[in-house]
GROMACS .gro file of C-alpha atoms in nm:
model
  313
    1MET     CA    1  -1.231  -2.102   7.997
    2GLU     CA    2  -0.946  -2.242   7.789
    3ARG     CA    3  -0.623  -2.042   7.806
    4PHE     CA    4  -0.556  -1.847   7.485
    5ASP     CA    5  -0.210  -1.930   7.346
    6TRP     CA    6  -0.070  -1.647   7.132
    7ASP     CA    7   0.155  -1.890   6.951
    8ASP     CA    8  -0.145  -2.072   6.808
    9LEU     CA    9  -0.194  -1.773   6.580
   10ARG     CA   10   0.118  -1.868   6.380
   11PHE     CA   11  -0.049  -2.198   6.296
   12PHE     CA   12  -0.379  -2.025   6.221
   13LEU     CA   13  -0.211  -1.784   5.975
   14ALA     CA   14  -0.025  -2.064   5.797
   15VAL     CA   15  -0.344  -2.266   5.745
   16ALA     CA   16  -0.547  -1.959   5.647
   17ARG     CA   17  -0.291  -1.870   5.380
   18SER     CA   18  -0.231  -2.216   5.238
   19GLY     CA   19  -0.574  -2.373   5.289
   20ARG     CA   20  -0.415  -2.707   5.376
   21LEU     CA   21  -0.265  -2.861   5.689
   22THR     CA   22   0.016  -3.031   5.500
   23ALA     CA   23   0.127  -2.711   5.327
   24ALA     CA   24   0.106  -2.518   5.654
   25ALA     CA   25   0.309  -2.786   5.831
   26ARG     CA   26   0.586  -2.766   5.570
   27ARG     CA   27   0.601  -2.388   5.600
   28LEU     CA   28   0.618  -2.403   5.981
   29GLY     CA   29   0.860  -2.693   6.002
   30ALA     CA   30   0.604  -2.890   6.203
   31ASP     CA   31   0.411  -3.209   6.144
   32HIS     CA   32   0.053  -3.242   6.021
   33ALA     CA   33  -0.079  -3.360   6.357
   34THR     CA   34   0.074  -3.066   6.547
   35VAL     CA   35  -0.085  -2.812   6.314
   36SER     CA   36  -0.425  -2.980   6.349
   37ARG     CA   37  -0.393  -2.990   6.728
   38ARG     CA   38  -0.296  -2.621   6.750
   39ILE     CA   39  -0.591  -2.515   6.533
   40THR     CA   40  -0.828  -2.719   6.747
   41SER     CA   41  -0.675  -2.565   7.061
   42LEU     CA   42  -0.726  -2.215   6.923
   43GLU     CA   43  -1.089  -2.284   6.832
   44GLU     CA   44  -1.157  -2.426   7.177
   45SER     CA   45  -0.995  -2.132   7.356
   46LEU     CA   46  -1.193  -1.881   7.148
   47LYS     CA   47  -1.513  -2.086   7.157
   48ALA     CA   48  -1.549  -2.027   6.784
   49LYS     CA   49  -1.522  -2.232   6.467
   50LEU     CA   50  -1.251  -2.077   6.252
   51PHE     CA   51  -1.240  -2.317   5.954
   52GLU     CA   52  -1.477  -2.526   5.749
   53ARG     CA   53  -1.307  -2.863   5.694
   54ARG     CA   54  -1.369  -2.956   5.331
   55PRO     CA   55  -1.224  -3.230   5.106
   56GLN     CA   56  -1.043  -2.965   4.900
   57GLY     CA   57  -0.895  -2.793   5.206
   58TYR     CA   58  -0.963  -2.555   5.493
   59ALA     CA   59  -1.185  -2.250   5.428
   60LEU     CA   60  -1.222  -1.961   5.673
   61THR     CA   61  -1.555  -1.912   5.846
   62GLY     CA   62  -1.689  -1.568   5.929
   63HIS     CA   63  -1.515  -1.584   6.268
   64GLY     CA   64  -1.199  -1.696   6.089
   65GLU     CA   65  -1.210  -1.396   5.856
   66GLN     CA   66  -1.242  -1.165   6.159
   67LEU     CA   67  -0.948  -1.330   6.330
   68LEU     CA   68  -0.733  -1.319   6.014
   69ALA     CA   69  -0.726  -0.939   6.010
   70LYS     CA   70  -0.638  -0.925   6.381
   71ALA     CA   71  -0.374  -1.197   6.353
   72GLU     CA   72  -0.204  -1.026   6.058
   73SER     CA   73  -0.188  -0.702   6.258
   74MET     CA   74  -0.026  -0.890   6.545
   75GLU     CA   75   0.219  -1.053   6.304
   76THR     CA   76   0.313  -0.708   6.171
   77GLU     CA   77   0.383  -0.581   6.522
   78ALA     CA   78   0.589  -0.890   6.604
   79LEU     CA   79   0.801  -0.835   6.293
   80ALA     CA   80   0.848  -0.471   6.387
   81ILE     CA   81   0.966  -0.570   6.736
   82GLN     CA   82   1.220  -0.810   6.589
   83SER     CA   83   1.346  -0.556   6.339
   84GLU     CA   84   1.346  -0.238   6.546
   85ILE     CA   85   1.416  -0.357   6.898
   86GLY     CA   86   1.602  -0.682   6.844
   87GLY     CA   87   1.980  -0.671   6.815
   88ALA     CA   88   2.150  -0.642   6.478
   89ASP     CA   89   2.246  -1.009   6.477
   90MET     CA   90   1.886  -1.112   6.538
   91ALA     CA   91   1.754  -0.871   6.275
   92LEU     CA   92   1.969  -1.030   6.006
   93SER     CA   93   1.888  -1.388   6.091
   94GLY     CA   94   1.590  -1.593   5.991
   95THR     CA   95   1.438  -1.687   5.657
   96VAL     CA   96   1.371  -1.470   5.352
   97ARG     CA   97   1.180  -1.623   5.062
   98ILE     CA   98   1.232  -1.466   4.718
   99GLY     CA   99   0.988  -1.535   4.436
  100ALA     CA  100   1.086  -1.470   4.075
  101PRO     CA  101   1.002  -1.577   3.719
  102ASP     CA  102   1.200  -1.885   3.623
  103GLY     CA  103   1.433  -1.708   3.380
  104PHE     CA  104   1.532  -1.426   3.615
  105GLY     CA  105   1.540  -1.650   3.920
  106THR     CA  106   1.745  -1.930   3.763
  107SER     CA  107   1.977  -1.740   3.529
  108PHE     CA  108   2.021  -1.409   3.712
  109LEU     CA  109   1.951  -1.443   4.084
  110ALA     CA  110   2.071  -1.799   4.153
  111PRO     CA  111   2.434  -1.739   4.042
  112ARG     CA  112   2.445  -1.432   4.270
  113LEU     CA  113   2.318  -1.604   4.584
  114PRO     CA  114   2.667  -1.710   4.704
  115SER     CA  115   2.776  -1.349   4.756
  116LEU     CA  116   2.446  -1.274   4.933
  117ALA     CA  117   2.490  -1.576   5.161
  118LYS     CA  118   2.848  -1.472   5.237
  119ALA     CA  119   2.738  -1.117   5.326
  120TYR     CA  120   2.458  -1.241   5.555
  121PRO     CA  121   2.557  -1.582   5.695
  122GLY     CA  122   2.274  -1.574   5.950
  123LEU     CA  123   2.004  -1.572   5.682
  124GLU     CA  124   1.831  -1.873   5.532
  125LEU     CA  125   1.763  -1.788   5.168
  126GLN     CA  126   1.479  -1.950   4.976
  127LEU     CA  127   1.446  -1.887   4.603
  128ILE     CA  128   1.124  -1.983   4.426
  129ALA     CA  129   1.197  -1.962   4.054
  130MET     CA  130   0.888  -2.069   3.867
  131PRO     CA  131   0.653  -1.942   3.592
  132ARG     CA  132   0.364  -1.815   3.802
  133LEU     CA  133   0.261  -1.523   4.021
  134LEU     CA  134   0.325  -1.563   4.394
  135SER     CA  135   0.095  -1.413   4.656
  136LEU     CA  136   0.262  -1.183   4.906
  137SER     CA  137  -0.060  -1.157   5.107
  138LYS     CA  138  -0.055  -1.535   5.159
  139ARG     CA  139   0.317  -1.511   5.246
  140GLU     CA  140   0.413  -1.738   4.956
  141ALA     CA  141   0.712  -1.503   4.929
  142ASP     CA  142   0.858  -1.214   5.128
  143VAL     CA  143   1.006  -1.044   4.820
  144ALA     CA  144   0.875  -1.099   4.468
  145ILE     CA  145   0.998  -1.008   4.122
  146THR     CA  146   0.715  -0.963   3.871
  147LEU     CA  147   0.667  -0.833   3.518
  148ALA     CA  148   0.407  -0.571   3.613
  149PRO     CA  149   0.315  -0.368   3.921
  150PRO     CA  150   0.027  -0.501   4.131
  151LYS     CA  151  -0.320  -0.362   4.072
  152GLU     CA  152  -0.423  -0.402   4.435
  153GLY     CA  153  -0.315  -0.536   4.770
  154LYS     CA  154  -0.105  -0.426   5.064
  155VAL     CA  155   0.214  -0.420   4.859
  156VAL     CA  156   0.502  -0.178   4.812
  157ALA     CA  157   0.626  -0.190   4.451
  158ARG     CA  158   0.919  -0.031   4.271
  159LYS     CA  159   1.047  -0.070   3.918
  160LEU     CA  160   1.361  -0.280   3.934
  161CYS     CA  161   1.495  -0.260   3.578
  162ASP     CA  162   1.421  -0.292   3.209
  163TYR     CA  163   1.544  -0.591   3.013
  164ARG     CA  164   1.539  -0.701   2.650
  165LEU     CA  165   1.464  -1.019   2.462
  166GLY     CA  166   1.536  -1.128   2.107
  167LEU     CA  167   1.499  -1.416   1.865
  168TYR     CA  168   1.748  -1.702   1.885
  169ALA     CA  169   1.807  -2.038   1.720
  170SER     CA  170   2.088  -2.290   1.700
  171ARG     CA  171   2.338  -2.268   1.416
  172ASP     CA  172   2.253  -2.622   1.306
  173TYR     CA  173   1.882  -2.535   1.281
  174LEU     CA  174   1.946  -2.221   1.077
  175GLU     CA  175   2.178  -2.401   0.836
  176SER     CA  176   1.914  -2.667   0.767
  177MET     CA  177   1.620  -2.431   0.711
  178PRO     CA  178   1.524  -2.152   0.466
  179PRO     CA  179   1.700  -1.818   0.523
  180ILE     CA  180   1.536  -1.552   0.739
  181THR     CA  181   1.562  -1.192   0.623
  182ALA     CA  182   1.240  -1.045   0.767
  183PRO     CA  183   0.985  -1.132   1.039
  184GLU     CA  184   0.743  -1.263   0.774
  185ASP     CA  185   0.990  -1.543   0.695
  186LEU     CA  186   0.933  -1.687   1.043
  187PHE     CA  187   0.601  -1.838   0.935
  188ALA     CA  188   0.800  -2.098   0.740
  189HIS     CA  189   0.987  -2.203   1.056
  190ARG     CA  190   0.924  -2.394   1.377
  191ILE     CA  191   0.863  -2.155   1.663
  192VAL     CA  192   0.928  -2.235   2.028
  193GLY     CA  193   0.719  -2.044   2.283
  194TYR     CA  194   0.473  -2.048   2.571
  195ILE     CA  195   0.160  -2.260   2.603
  196ASP     CA  196  -0.112  -2.004   2.528
  197ASP     CA  197  -0.352  -2.089   2.811
  198LEU     CA  198  -0.071  -2.110   3.068
  199ILE     CA  199   0.069  -1.763   3.006
  200PHE     CA  200   0.031  -1.621   3.357
  201THR     CA  201   0.083  -1.254   3.267
  202PRO     CA  202   0.021  -1.072   2.936
  203GLU     CA  203   0.380  -0.941   2.932
  204LEU     CA  204   0.490  -1.291   2.824
  205ASP     CA  205   0.276  -1.289   2.510
  206TYR     CA  206   0.558  -1.193   2.272
  207LEU     CA  207   0.486  -1.352   1.937
  208ASP     CA  208   0.233  -1.103   1.799
  209GLU     CA  209   0.494  -0.831   1.855
  210VAL     CA  210   0.741  -1.026   1.642
  211ALA     CA  211   0.495  -1.095   1.359
  212LYS     CA  212   0.116  -1.065   1.383
  213GLY     CA  213  -0.040  -1.411   1.399
  214LEU     CA  214   0.284  -1.598   1.469
  215ARG     CA  215   0.226  -1.904   1.688
  216ALA     CA  216   0.449  -2.162   1.853
  217GLN     CA  217   0.447  -2.524   1.741
  218ILE     CA  218   0.669  -2.635   2.032
  219GLN     CA  219   0.540  -2.500   2.361
  220SER     CA  220   0.644  -2.497   2.727
  221SER     CA  221   0.540  -2.305   3.036
  222SER     CA  222   0.908  -2.262   3.127
  223VAL     CA  223   1.145  -2.022   2.953
  224ILE     CA  224   1.437  -2.241   3.067
  225ALA     CA  225   1.283  -2.536   2.883
  226GLN     CA  226   1.224  -2.316   2.578
  227MET     CA  227   1.586  -2.203   2.575
  228ASN     CA  228   1.714  -2.560   2.605
  229ALA     CA  229   1.487  -2.671   2.321
  230VAL     CA  230   1.600  -2.384   2.098
  231ALA     CA  231   1.967  -2.451   2.174
  232ALA     CA  232   1.917  -2.818   2.083
  233GLY     CA  233   1.778  -2.723   1.740
  234ALA     CA  234   1.402  -2.741   1.797
  235GLY     CA  235   1.330  -2.407   1.632
  236ILE     CA  236   1.337  -2.031   1.688
  237GLY     CA  237   1.236  -1.875   2.020
  238VAL     CA  238   1.219  -1.546   2.206
  239ILE     CA  239   1.492  -1.560   2.471
  240HIS     CA  240   1.605  -1.311   2.736
  241HIS     CA  241   1.940  -1.165   2.631
  242PHE     CA  242   2.075  -1.206   2.985
  243MET     CA  243   2.027  -1.583   2.962
  244VAL     CA  244   2.222  -1.622   2.638
  245PRO     CA  245   2.579  -1.614   2.780
  246SER     CA  246   2.509  -1.947   2.954
  247GLU     CA  247   2.422  -2.120   2.626
  248PRO     CA  248   2.691  -2.086   2.352
  249ARG     CA  249   2.483  -2.277   2.095
  250LEU     CA  250   2.239  -1.986   2.059
  251VAL     CA  251   2.266  -1.758   1.758
  252PRO     CA  252   2.068  -1.433   1.721
  253VAL     CA  253   1.798  -1.413   1.455
  254LEU     CA  254   1.691  -1.076   1.305
  255PRO     CA  255   1.869  -0.879   1.580
  256GLU     CA  256   1.832  -0.552   1.389
  257SER     CA  257   1.456  -0.575   1.342
  258VAL     CA  258   1.327  -0.772   1.644
  259SER     CA  259   1.388  -0.637   1.994
  260ILE     CA  260   1.140  -0.672   2.279
  261THR     CA  261   1.167  -0.468   2.599
  262ARG     CA  262   1.001  -0.558   2.928
  263SER     CA  263   1.042  -0.450   3.290
  264PHE     CA  264   1.094  -0.629   3.620
  265TRP     CA  265   0.919  -0.496   3.929
  266LEU     CA  266   1.024  -0.563   4.287
  267LEU     CA  267   0.740  -0.618   4.534
  268VAL     CA  268   0.740  -0.640   4.914
  269HIS     CA  269   0.444  -0.680   5.145
  270ALA     CA  270   0.387  -0.348   5.321
  271ASP     CA  271   0.415  -0.517   5.662
  272LEU     CA  272   0.767  -0.641   5.581
  273LYS     CA  273   0.925  -0.342   5.411
  274GLU     CA  274   1.100  -0.219   5.729
  275VAL     CA  275   1.213  -0.562   5.850
  276ALA     CA  276   1.593  -0.552   5.841
  277ARG     CA  277   1.650  -0.890   5.677
  278VAL     CA  278   1.398  -0.809   5.403
  279ARG     CA  279   1.552  -0.463   5.345
  280ALA     CA  280   1.893  -0.628   5.309
  281ILE     CA  281   1.763  -0.862   5.038
  282VAL     CA  282   1.583  -0.581   4.855
  283ASP     CA  283   1.895  -0.363   4.860
  284PHE     CA  284   2.105  -0.651   4.729
  285ILE     CA  285   1.871  -0.726   4.437
  286VAL     CA  286   1.849  -0.357   4.345
  287ARG     CA  287   2.230  -0.322   4.347
  288GLU     CA  288   2.279  -0.633   4.135
  289ALA     CA  289   2.020  -0.524   3.879
  290LYS     CA  290   2.168  -0.175   3.854
  291SER     CA  291   2.524  -0.301   3.809
  292SER     CA  292   2.409  -0.556   3.546
  293ARG     CA  293   2.226  -0.314   3.317
  294ALA     CA  294   2.441  -0.401   3.014
  295LEU     CA  295   2.369  -0.772   3.061
  296LEU     CA  296   1.995  -0.723   3.115
  297MET     CA  297   1.958  -0.492   2.816
  298GLY     CA  298   2.142  -0.729   2.582
  299GLU     CA  299   2.446  -0.511   2.527
  300GLN     CA  300   2.682  -0.790   2.633
  301ALA     CA  301   2.507  -1.039   2.404
  302ALA     CA  302   2.535  -0.797   2.113
  303ALA     CA  303   2.906  -0.744   2.178
  304ALA     CA  304   2.963  -1.120   2.192
  305THR     CA  305   2.783  -1.161   1.859
  306LEU     CA  306   3.002  -0.901   1.693
  307ARG     CA  307   3.312  -1.074   1.825
  308ALA     CA  308   3.190  -1.409   1.693
  309VAL     CA  309   3.117  -1.261   1.349
  310ALA     CA  310   3.458  -1.098   1.336
  311ALA     CA  311   3.627  -1.423   1.433
  312SER     CA  312   3.447  -1.616   1.158
  313ASP     CA  313   3.548  -1.371   0.882
   0.00000   0.00000   0.00000
């Protein structure tokens, strides 16, 4: 009988979660051929076919589904050993992948990563800042920031913070277009917003809250792209207040009558919540969000607007 190699399970989990050898190889830091060889070795040692090889990727067989549950339990125990029994230096080394919406990840988290890296020099930090939901169960991220709590899954969730958004445009755009005194006036303007069928969570569907039936003529799946377009004079868009300090060309529109509040949620896979390096990242993000409440809620943007108005008088 072929000898069973425990380490082959790392390769099995990576392929099971990604469905592709190339993606699994990138995650493991291995090459395509090595991943294929380790999967074949595991199947031979277990005398069982674990994957159906299909043109669109690798799909688990019934035996594969059985092994997945066992392998994830073993992974959980291995993480617990590293966190609880390993030395402090070991516990705070390794890789932590953080997933976040592009606005929060790019404008809020990214500028704060230097202090996190300085505090934990043994960690490798990976930030995925993109407009889509990441799967914790597939280990696409260790820690995820979302706009709503999960409805299911082996996930520990906590509300991170509230934040506010408002309407913005460039000064040049506003000076060249009809005045805006009420939300109804927006129908005579170019609106910048999301692509309807690519809105990945209903919390991003803002425009009906601003004015029922309002639709965007210039659309992007990225809030960063929307902000850049608005700042360049493309039209009026809903922008996170915490992003505004980085773009001085933005001017608030209807700040007294249009204010949108949303929440960020912090998610961790239940198997990782006690792993020291993951706890350190979670604690850091929570501290930063708490200390930045004024920025996230738009109080700093409002103060800056008042100063700009006073200076222009």
